[in-house]
PDB file of C-alpha atoms in Angstrom:
ATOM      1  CA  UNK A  61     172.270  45.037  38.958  1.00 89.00           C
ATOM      2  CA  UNK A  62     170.546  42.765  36.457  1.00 94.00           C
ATOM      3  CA  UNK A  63     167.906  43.104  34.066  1.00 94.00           C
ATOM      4  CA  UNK A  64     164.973  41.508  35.559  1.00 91.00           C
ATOM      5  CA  UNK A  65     161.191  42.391  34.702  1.00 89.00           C
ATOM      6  CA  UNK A  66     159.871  45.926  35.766  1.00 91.00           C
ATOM      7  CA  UNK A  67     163.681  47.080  35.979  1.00 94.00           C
ATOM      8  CA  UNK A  68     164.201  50.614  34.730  1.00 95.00           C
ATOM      9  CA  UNK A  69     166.610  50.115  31.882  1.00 96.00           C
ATOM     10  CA  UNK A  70     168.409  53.130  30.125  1.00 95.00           C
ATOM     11  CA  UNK A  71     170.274  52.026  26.752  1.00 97.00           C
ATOM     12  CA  UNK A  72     171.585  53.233  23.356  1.00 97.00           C
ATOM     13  CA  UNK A  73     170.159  51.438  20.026  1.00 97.00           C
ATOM     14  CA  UNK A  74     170.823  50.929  16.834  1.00 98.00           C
ATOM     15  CA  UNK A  75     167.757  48.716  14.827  1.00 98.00           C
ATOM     16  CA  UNK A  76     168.474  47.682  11.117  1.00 98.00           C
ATOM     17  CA  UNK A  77     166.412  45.320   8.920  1.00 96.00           C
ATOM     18  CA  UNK A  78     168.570  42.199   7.867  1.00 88.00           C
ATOM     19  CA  UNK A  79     170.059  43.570   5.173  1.00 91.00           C
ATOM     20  CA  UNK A  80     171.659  46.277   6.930  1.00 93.00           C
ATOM     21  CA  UNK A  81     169.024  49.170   6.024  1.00 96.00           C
ATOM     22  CA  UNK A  82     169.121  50.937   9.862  1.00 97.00           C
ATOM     23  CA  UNK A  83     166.044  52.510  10.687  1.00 97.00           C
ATOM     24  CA  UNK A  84     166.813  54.291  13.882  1.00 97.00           C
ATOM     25  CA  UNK A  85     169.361  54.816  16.449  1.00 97.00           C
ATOM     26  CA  UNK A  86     169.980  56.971  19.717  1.00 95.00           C
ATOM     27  CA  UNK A  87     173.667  56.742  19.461  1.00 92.00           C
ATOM     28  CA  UNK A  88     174.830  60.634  19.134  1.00 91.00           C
ATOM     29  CA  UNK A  89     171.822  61.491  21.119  1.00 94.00           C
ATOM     30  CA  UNK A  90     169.870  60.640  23.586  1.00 94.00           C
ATOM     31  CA  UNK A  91     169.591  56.751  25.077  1.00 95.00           C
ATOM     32  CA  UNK A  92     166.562  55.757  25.691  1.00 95.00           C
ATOM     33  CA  UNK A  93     164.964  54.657  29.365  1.00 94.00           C
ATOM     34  CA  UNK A  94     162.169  51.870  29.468  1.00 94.00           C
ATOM     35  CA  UNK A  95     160.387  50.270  32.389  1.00 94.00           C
ATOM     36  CA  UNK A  96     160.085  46.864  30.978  1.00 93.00           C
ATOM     37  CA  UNK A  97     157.205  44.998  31.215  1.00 89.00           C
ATOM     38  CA  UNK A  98     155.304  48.707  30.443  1.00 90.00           C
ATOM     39  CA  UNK A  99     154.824  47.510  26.719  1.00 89.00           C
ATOM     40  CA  UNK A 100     157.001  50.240  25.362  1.00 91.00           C
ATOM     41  CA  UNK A 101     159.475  47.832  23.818  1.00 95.00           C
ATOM     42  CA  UNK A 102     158.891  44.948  21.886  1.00 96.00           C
ATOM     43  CA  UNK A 103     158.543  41.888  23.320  1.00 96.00           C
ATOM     44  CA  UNK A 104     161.706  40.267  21.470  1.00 97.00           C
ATOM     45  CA  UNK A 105     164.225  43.322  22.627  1.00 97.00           C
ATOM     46  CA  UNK A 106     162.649  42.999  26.225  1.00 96.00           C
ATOM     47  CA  UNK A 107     163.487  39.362  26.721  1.00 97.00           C
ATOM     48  CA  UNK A 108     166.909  39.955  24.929  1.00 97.00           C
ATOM     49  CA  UNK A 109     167.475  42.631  28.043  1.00 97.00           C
ATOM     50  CA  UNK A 110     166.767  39.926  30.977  1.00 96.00           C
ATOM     51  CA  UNK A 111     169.743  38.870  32.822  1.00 96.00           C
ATOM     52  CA  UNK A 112     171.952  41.851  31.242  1.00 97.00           C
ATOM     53  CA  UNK A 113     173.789  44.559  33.246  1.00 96.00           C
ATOM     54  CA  UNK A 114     174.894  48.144  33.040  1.00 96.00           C
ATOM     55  CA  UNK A 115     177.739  47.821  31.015  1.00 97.00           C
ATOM     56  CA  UNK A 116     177.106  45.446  28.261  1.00 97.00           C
ATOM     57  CA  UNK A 117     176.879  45.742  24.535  1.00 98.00           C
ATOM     58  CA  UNK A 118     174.942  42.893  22.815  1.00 98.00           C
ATOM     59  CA  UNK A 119     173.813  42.055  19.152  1.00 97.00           C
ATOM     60  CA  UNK A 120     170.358  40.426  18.681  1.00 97.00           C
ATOM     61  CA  UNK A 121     167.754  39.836  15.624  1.00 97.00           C
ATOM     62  CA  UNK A 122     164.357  39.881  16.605  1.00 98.00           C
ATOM     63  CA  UNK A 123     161.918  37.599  14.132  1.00 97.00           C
ATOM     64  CA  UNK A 124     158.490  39.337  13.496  1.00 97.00           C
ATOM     65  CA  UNK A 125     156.301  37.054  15.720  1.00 97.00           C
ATOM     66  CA  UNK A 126     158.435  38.693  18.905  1.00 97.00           C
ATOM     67  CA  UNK A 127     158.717  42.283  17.251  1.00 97.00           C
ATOM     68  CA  UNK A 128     155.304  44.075  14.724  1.00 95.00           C
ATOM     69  CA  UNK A 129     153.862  40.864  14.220  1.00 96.00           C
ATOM     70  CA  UNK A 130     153.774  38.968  10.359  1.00 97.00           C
ATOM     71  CA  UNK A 131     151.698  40.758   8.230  1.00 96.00           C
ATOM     72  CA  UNK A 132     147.970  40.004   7.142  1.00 94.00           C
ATOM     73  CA  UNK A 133     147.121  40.112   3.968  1.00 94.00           C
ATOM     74  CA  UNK A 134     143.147  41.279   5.728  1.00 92.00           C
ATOM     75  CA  UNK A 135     144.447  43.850   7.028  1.00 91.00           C
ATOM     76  CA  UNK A 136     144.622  45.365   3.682  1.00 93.00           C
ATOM     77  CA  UNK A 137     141.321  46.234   1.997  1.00 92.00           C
ATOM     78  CA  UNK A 138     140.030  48.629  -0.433  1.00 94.00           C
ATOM     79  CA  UNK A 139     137.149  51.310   0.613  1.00 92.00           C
ATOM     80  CA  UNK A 140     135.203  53.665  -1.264  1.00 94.00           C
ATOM     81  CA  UNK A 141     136.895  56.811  -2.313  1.00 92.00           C
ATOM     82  CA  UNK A 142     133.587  58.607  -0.969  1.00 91.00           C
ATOM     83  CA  UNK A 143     134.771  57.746   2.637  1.00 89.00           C
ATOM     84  CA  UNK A 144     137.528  60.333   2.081  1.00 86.00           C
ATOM     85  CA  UNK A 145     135.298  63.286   0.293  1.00 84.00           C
ATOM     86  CA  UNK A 146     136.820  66.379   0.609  1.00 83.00           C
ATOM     87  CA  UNK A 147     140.415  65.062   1.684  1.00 88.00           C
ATOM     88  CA  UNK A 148     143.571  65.260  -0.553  1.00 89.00           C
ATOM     89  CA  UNK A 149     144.601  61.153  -0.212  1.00 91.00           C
ATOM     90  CA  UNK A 150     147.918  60.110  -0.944  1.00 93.00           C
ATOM     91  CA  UNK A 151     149.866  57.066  -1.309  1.00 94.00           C
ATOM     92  CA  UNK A 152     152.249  57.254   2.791  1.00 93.00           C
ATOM     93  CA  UNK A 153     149.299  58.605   4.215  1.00 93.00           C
ATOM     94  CA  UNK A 154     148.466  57.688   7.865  1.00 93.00           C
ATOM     95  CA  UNK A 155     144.546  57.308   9.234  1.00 90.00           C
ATOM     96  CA  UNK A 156     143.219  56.695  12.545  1.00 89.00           C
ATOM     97  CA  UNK A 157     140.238  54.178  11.653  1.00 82.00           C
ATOM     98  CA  UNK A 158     137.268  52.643  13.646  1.00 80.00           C
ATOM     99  CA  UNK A 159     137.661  48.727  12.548  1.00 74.00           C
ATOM    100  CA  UNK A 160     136.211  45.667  14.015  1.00 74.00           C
ATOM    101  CA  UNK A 161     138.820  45.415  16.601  1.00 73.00           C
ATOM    102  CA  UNK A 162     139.059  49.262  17.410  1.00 80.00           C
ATOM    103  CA  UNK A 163     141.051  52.075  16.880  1.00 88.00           C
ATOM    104  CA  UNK A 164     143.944  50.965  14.879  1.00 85.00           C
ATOM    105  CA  UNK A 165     146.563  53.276  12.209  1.00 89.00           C
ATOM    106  CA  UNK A 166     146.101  52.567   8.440  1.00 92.00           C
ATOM    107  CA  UNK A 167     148.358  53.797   5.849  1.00 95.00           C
ATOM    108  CA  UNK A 168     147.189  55.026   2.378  1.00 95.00           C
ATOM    109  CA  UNK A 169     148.528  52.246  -0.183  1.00 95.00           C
ATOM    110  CA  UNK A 170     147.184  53.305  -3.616  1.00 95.00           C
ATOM    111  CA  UNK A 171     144.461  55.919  -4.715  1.00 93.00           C
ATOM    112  CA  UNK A 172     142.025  55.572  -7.128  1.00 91.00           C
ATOM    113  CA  UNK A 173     138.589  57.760  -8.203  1.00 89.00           C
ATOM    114  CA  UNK A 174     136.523  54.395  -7.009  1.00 93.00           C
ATOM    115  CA  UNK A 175     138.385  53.456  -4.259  1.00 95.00           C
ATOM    116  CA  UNK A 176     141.514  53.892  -1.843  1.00 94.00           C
ATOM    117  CA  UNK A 177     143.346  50.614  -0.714  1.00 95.00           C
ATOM    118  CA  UNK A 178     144.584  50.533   3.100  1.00 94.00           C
ATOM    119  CA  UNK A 179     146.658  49.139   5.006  1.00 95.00           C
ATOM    120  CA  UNK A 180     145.671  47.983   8.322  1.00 92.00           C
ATOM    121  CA  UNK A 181     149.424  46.261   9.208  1.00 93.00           C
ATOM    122  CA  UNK A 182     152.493  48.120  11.237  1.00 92.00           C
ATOM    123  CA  UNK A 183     155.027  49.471   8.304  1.00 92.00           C
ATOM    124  CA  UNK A 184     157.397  46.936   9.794  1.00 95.00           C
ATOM    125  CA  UNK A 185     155.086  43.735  10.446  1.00 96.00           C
ATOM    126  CA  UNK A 186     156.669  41.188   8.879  1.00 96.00           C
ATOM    127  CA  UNK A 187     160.464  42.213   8.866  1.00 96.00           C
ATOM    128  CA  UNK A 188     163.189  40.276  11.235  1.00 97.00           C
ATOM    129  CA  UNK A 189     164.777  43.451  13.191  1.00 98.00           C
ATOM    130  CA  UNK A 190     168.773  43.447  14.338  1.00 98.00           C
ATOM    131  CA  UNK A 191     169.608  45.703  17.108  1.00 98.00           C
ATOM    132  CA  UNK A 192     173.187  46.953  18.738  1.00 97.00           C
ATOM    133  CA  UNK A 193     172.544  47.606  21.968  1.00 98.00           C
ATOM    134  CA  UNK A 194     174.415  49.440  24.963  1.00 97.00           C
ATOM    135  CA  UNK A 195     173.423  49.356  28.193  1.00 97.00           C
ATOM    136  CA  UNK A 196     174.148  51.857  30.131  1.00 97.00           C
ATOM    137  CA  UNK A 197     171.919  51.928  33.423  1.00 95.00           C
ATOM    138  CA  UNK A 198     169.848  49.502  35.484  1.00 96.00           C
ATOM    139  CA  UNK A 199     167.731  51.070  38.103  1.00 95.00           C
ATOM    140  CA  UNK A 200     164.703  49.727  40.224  1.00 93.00           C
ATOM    141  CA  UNK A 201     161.677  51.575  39.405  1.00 92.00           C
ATOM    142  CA  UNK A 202     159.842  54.429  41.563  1.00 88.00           C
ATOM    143  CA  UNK A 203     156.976  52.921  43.072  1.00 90.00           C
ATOM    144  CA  UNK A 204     154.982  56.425  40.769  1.00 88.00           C
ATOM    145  CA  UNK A 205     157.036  54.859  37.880  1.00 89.00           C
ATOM    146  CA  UNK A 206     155.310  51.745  38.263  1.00 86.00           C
ATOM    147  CA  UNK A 207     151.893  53.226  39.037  1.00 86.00           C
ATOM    148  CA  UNK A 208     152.097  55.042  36.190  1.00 87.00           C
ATOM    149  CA  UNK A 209     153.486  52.354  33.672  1.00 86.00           C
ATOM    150  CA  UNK A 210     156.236  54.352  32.550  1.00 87.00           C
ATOM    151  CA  UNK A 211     159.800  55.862  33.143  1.00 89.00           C
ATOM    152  CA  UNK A 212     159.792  59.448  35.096  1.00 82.00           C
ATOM    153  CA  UNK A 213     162.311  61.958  33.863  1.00 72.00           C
ATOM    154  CA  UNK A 214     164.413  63.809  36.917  1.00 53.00           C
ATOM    155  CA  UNK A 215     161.046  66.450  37.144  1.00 45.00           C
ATOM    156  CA  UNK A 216     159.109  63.119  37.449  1.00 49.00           C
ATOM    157  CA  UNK A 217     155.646  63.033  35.869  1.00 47.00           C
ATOM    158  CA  UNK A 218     152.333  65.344  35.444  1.00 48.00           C
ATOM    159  CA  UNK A 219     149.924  62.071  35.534  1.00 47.00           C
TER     160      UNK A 219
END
Protein backbone atom coordinates (compact mmCIF):
# COMPACT_ATOMS: atom_id res chain seq x y z
CA UNK A 1 0.00 0.00 0.00
CA UNK A 2 1.01 3.61 -0.59
CA UNK A 3 1.30 6.56 1.41
CA UNK A 4 -1.62 8.62 0.61
CA UNK A 5 -3.26 11.31 3.03
CA UNK A 6 -5.01 10.01 6.29
CA UNK A 7 -2.90 6.65 5.85
CA UNK A 8 -1.69 5.25 9.15
CA UNK A 9 2.05 5.27 8.71
CA UNK A 10 4.45 3.48 11.25
CA UNK A 11 8.29 4.45 10.64
CA UNK A 12 11.75 4.72 12.28
CA UNK A 13 13.58 8.32 12.25
CA UNK A 14 16.54 9.76 12.55
CA UNK A 15 16.33 14.04 12.34
CA UNK A 16 19.75 15.96 12.32
CA UNK A 17 20.31 19.69 11.68
CA UNK A 18 22.54 20.21 8.48
CA UNK A 19 25.55 19.91 9.97
CA UNK A 20 25.05 16.57 11.22
CA UNK A 21 24.09 17.52 15.01
CA UNK A 22 21.04 14.60 15.33
CA UNK A 23 18.48 15.60 17.58
CA UNK A 24 16.36 12.53 17.88
CA UNK A 25 15.85 9.14 16.62
CA UNK A 26 13.56 5.97 17.27
CA UNK A 27 16.01 3.61 15.80
CA UNK A 28 16.86 1.10 18.90
CA UNK A 29 13.44 1.78 20.14
CA UNK A 30 10.32 2.28 19.34
CA UNK A 31 9.07 3.55 15.56
CA UNK A 32 6.78 5.85 15.60
CA UNK A 33 2.92 5.58 14.08
CA UNK A 34 1.22 8.83 12.62
CA UNK A 35 -2.13 9.33 10.96
CA UNK A 36 -1.10 11.91 8.52
CA UNK A 37 -2.98 14.71 7.85
CA UNK A 38 -3.62 14.68 12.04
CA UNK A 39 -0.92 17.54 12.32
CA UNK A 40 1.40 15.41 14.34
CA UNK A 41 4.19 15.61 11.80
CA UNK A 42 5.46 18.41 10.08
CA UNK A 43 4.19 19.37 7.08
CA UNK A 44 7.63 18.88 5.07
CA UNK A 45 8.15 15.03 6.48
CA UNK A 46 4.34 14.42 5.66
CA UNK A 47 4.56 15.31 2.00
CA UNK A 48 8.04 13.54 1.83
CA UNK A 49 5.83 10.24 3.01
CA UNK A 50 3.15 10.50 -0.01
CA UNK A 51 3.52 7.93 -2.60
CA UNK A 52 6.03 5.77 -0.29
CA UNK A 53 5.47 2.14 0.79
CA UNK A 54 6.21 -0.25 3.60
CA UNK A 55 9.55 -1.05 2.91
CA UNK A 56 11.42 1.97 1.91
CA UNK A 57 14.24 3.94 3.40
CA UNK A 58 14.51 7.57 2.14
CA UNK A 59 16.76 10.68 2.95
CA UNK A 60 15.09 14.14 2.92
CA UNK A 61 15.95 17.86 4.30
CA UNK A 62 13.11 19.73 5.27
CA UNK A 63 13.66 23.83 4.92
CA UNK A 64 12.04 25.76 7.90
CA UNK A 65 9.01 27.23 6.00
CA UNK A 66 7.73 23.28 5.68
CA UNK A 67 9.11 22.23 9.24
CA UNK A 68 9.00 25.10 12.84
CA UNK A 69 8.61 27.92 10.70
CA UNK A 70 11.68 30.90 10.26
CA UNK A 71 12.06 32.63 13.25
CA UNK A 72 10.69 36.19 14.28
CA UNK A 73 12.69 38.40 15.67
CA UNK A 74 8.85 39.73 17.60
CA UNK A 75 8.54 36.90 18.98
CA UNK A 76 11.26 37.80 21.28
CA UNK A 77 10.57 40.60 23.77
CA UNK A 78 11.65 41.64 27.10
CA UNK A 79 9.00 41.85 30.18
CA UNK A 80 9.24 43.08 33.54
CA UNK A 81 11.01 40.93 36.01
CA UNK A 82 7.89 41.71 38.38
CA UNK A 83 5.76 39.40 36.07
CA UNK A 84 7.80 36.51 37.51
CA UNK A 85 7.79 37.61 41.47
CA UNK A 86 8.37 34.89 43.53
CA UNK A 87 9.73 32.42 40.73
CA UNK A 88 13.42 31.26 40.45
CA UNK A 89 13.89 32.32 36.36
CA UNK A 90 16.51 30.85 34.46
CA UNK A 91 18.07 31.12 31.19
CA UNK A 92 16.25 27.21 29.22
CA UNK A 93 13.29 27.90 31.04
CA UNK A 94 9.92 27.02 29.41
CA UNK A 95 6.46 29.26 30.08
CA UNK A 96 3.04 28.76 29.00
CA UNK A 97 2.01 32.53 28.15
CA UNK A 98 -1.33 34.32 27.27
CA UNK A 99 -0.10 36.49 24.03
CA UNK A 100 -2.06 38.21 21.42
CA UNK A 101 -2.53 35.13 19.44
CA UNK A 102 -3.14 32.71 22.48
CA UNK A 103 -1.59 30.23 24.39
CA UNK A 104 1.79 29.76 22.98
CA UNK A 105 5.43 28.20 24.88
CA UNK A 106 8.17 30.84 25.60
CA UNK A 107 11.56 30.01 26.66
CA UNK A 108 13.58 32.06 29.24
CA UNK A 109 16.50 33.78 27.10
CA UNK A 110 18.39 36.01 29.58
CA UNK A 111 17.53 37.27 33.21
CA UNK A 112 17.98 40.41 34.54
CA UNK A 113 16.69 42.36 38.05
CA UNK A 114 14.59 44.80 35.47
CA UNK A 115 13.56 42.50 33.12
CA UNK A 116 13.52 38.82 31.62
CA UNK A 117 13.83 38.50 27.72
CA UNK A 118 11.55 35.67 26.02
CA UNK A 119 11.33 33.87 23.45
CA UNK A 120 8.13 33.39 21.76
CA UNK A 121 9.75 31.10 18.61
CA UNK A 122 9.95 26.98 18.50
CA UNK A 123 13.78 26.08 19.67
CA UNK A 124 14.10 24.83 16.11
CA UNK A 125 12.27 27.66 13.94
CA UNK A 126 14.55 28.57 11.62
CA UNK A 127 16.83 25.41 11.14
CA UNK A 128 16.66 23.17 7.71
CA UNK A 129 15.98 19.51 9.31
CA UNK A 130 17.49 16.09 7.50
CA UNK A 131 15.73 12.97 8.32
CA UNK A 132 16.57 9.00 7.61
CA UNK A 133 13.60 7.45 7.41
CA UNK A 134 12.30 3.69 7.42
CA UNK A 135 9.13 2.75 6.71
CA UNK A 136 7.96 0.03 8.04
CA UNK A 137 3.99 -0.15 7.89
CA UNK A 138 1.17 1.39 5.88
CA UNK A 139 -2.24 0.77 7.22
CA UNK A 140 -5.73 2.45 6.49
CA UNK A 141 -6.96 4.13 9.46
CA UNK A 142 -9.87 2.94 11.97
CA UNK A 143 -12.77 4.90 11.23
CA UNK A 144 -12.25 5.84 15.74
CA UNK A 145 -8.66 6.64 14.51
CA UNK A 146 -9.92 9.15 12.29
CA UNK A 147 -12.65 10.45 14.59
CA UNK A 148 -10.32 10.93 17.00
CA UNK A 149 -7.40 12.54 14.91
CA UNK A 150 -4.90 10.23 16.01
CA UNK A 151 -3.25 6.68 15.85
CA UNK A 152 -4.91 3.96 18.40
CA UNK A 153 -2.47 1.62 20.07
CA UNK A 154 -3.67 -2.34 19.98
CA UNK A 155 -5.97 -1.34 23.46
CA UNK A 156 -7.29 1.46 21.14
CA UNK A 157 -8.14 4.77 22.82
CA UNK A 158 -9.87 6.23 26.19
CA UNK A 159 -11.31 9.45 24.16
Amino acid sequence: MQISPNSVVTLHYTVSTEDGTELDSSTGGEPLSALLGSRFLISGLEEALQGKSSGEKFDVTIAPEKAYGERLDHLVQAVPATMFDGMDVEPGMQFRATTDAGEQSVIVVEKTDDEVIIDGNHPLAGIALSFSVEILDVREPTQDELTHGHVHGAGGCNH
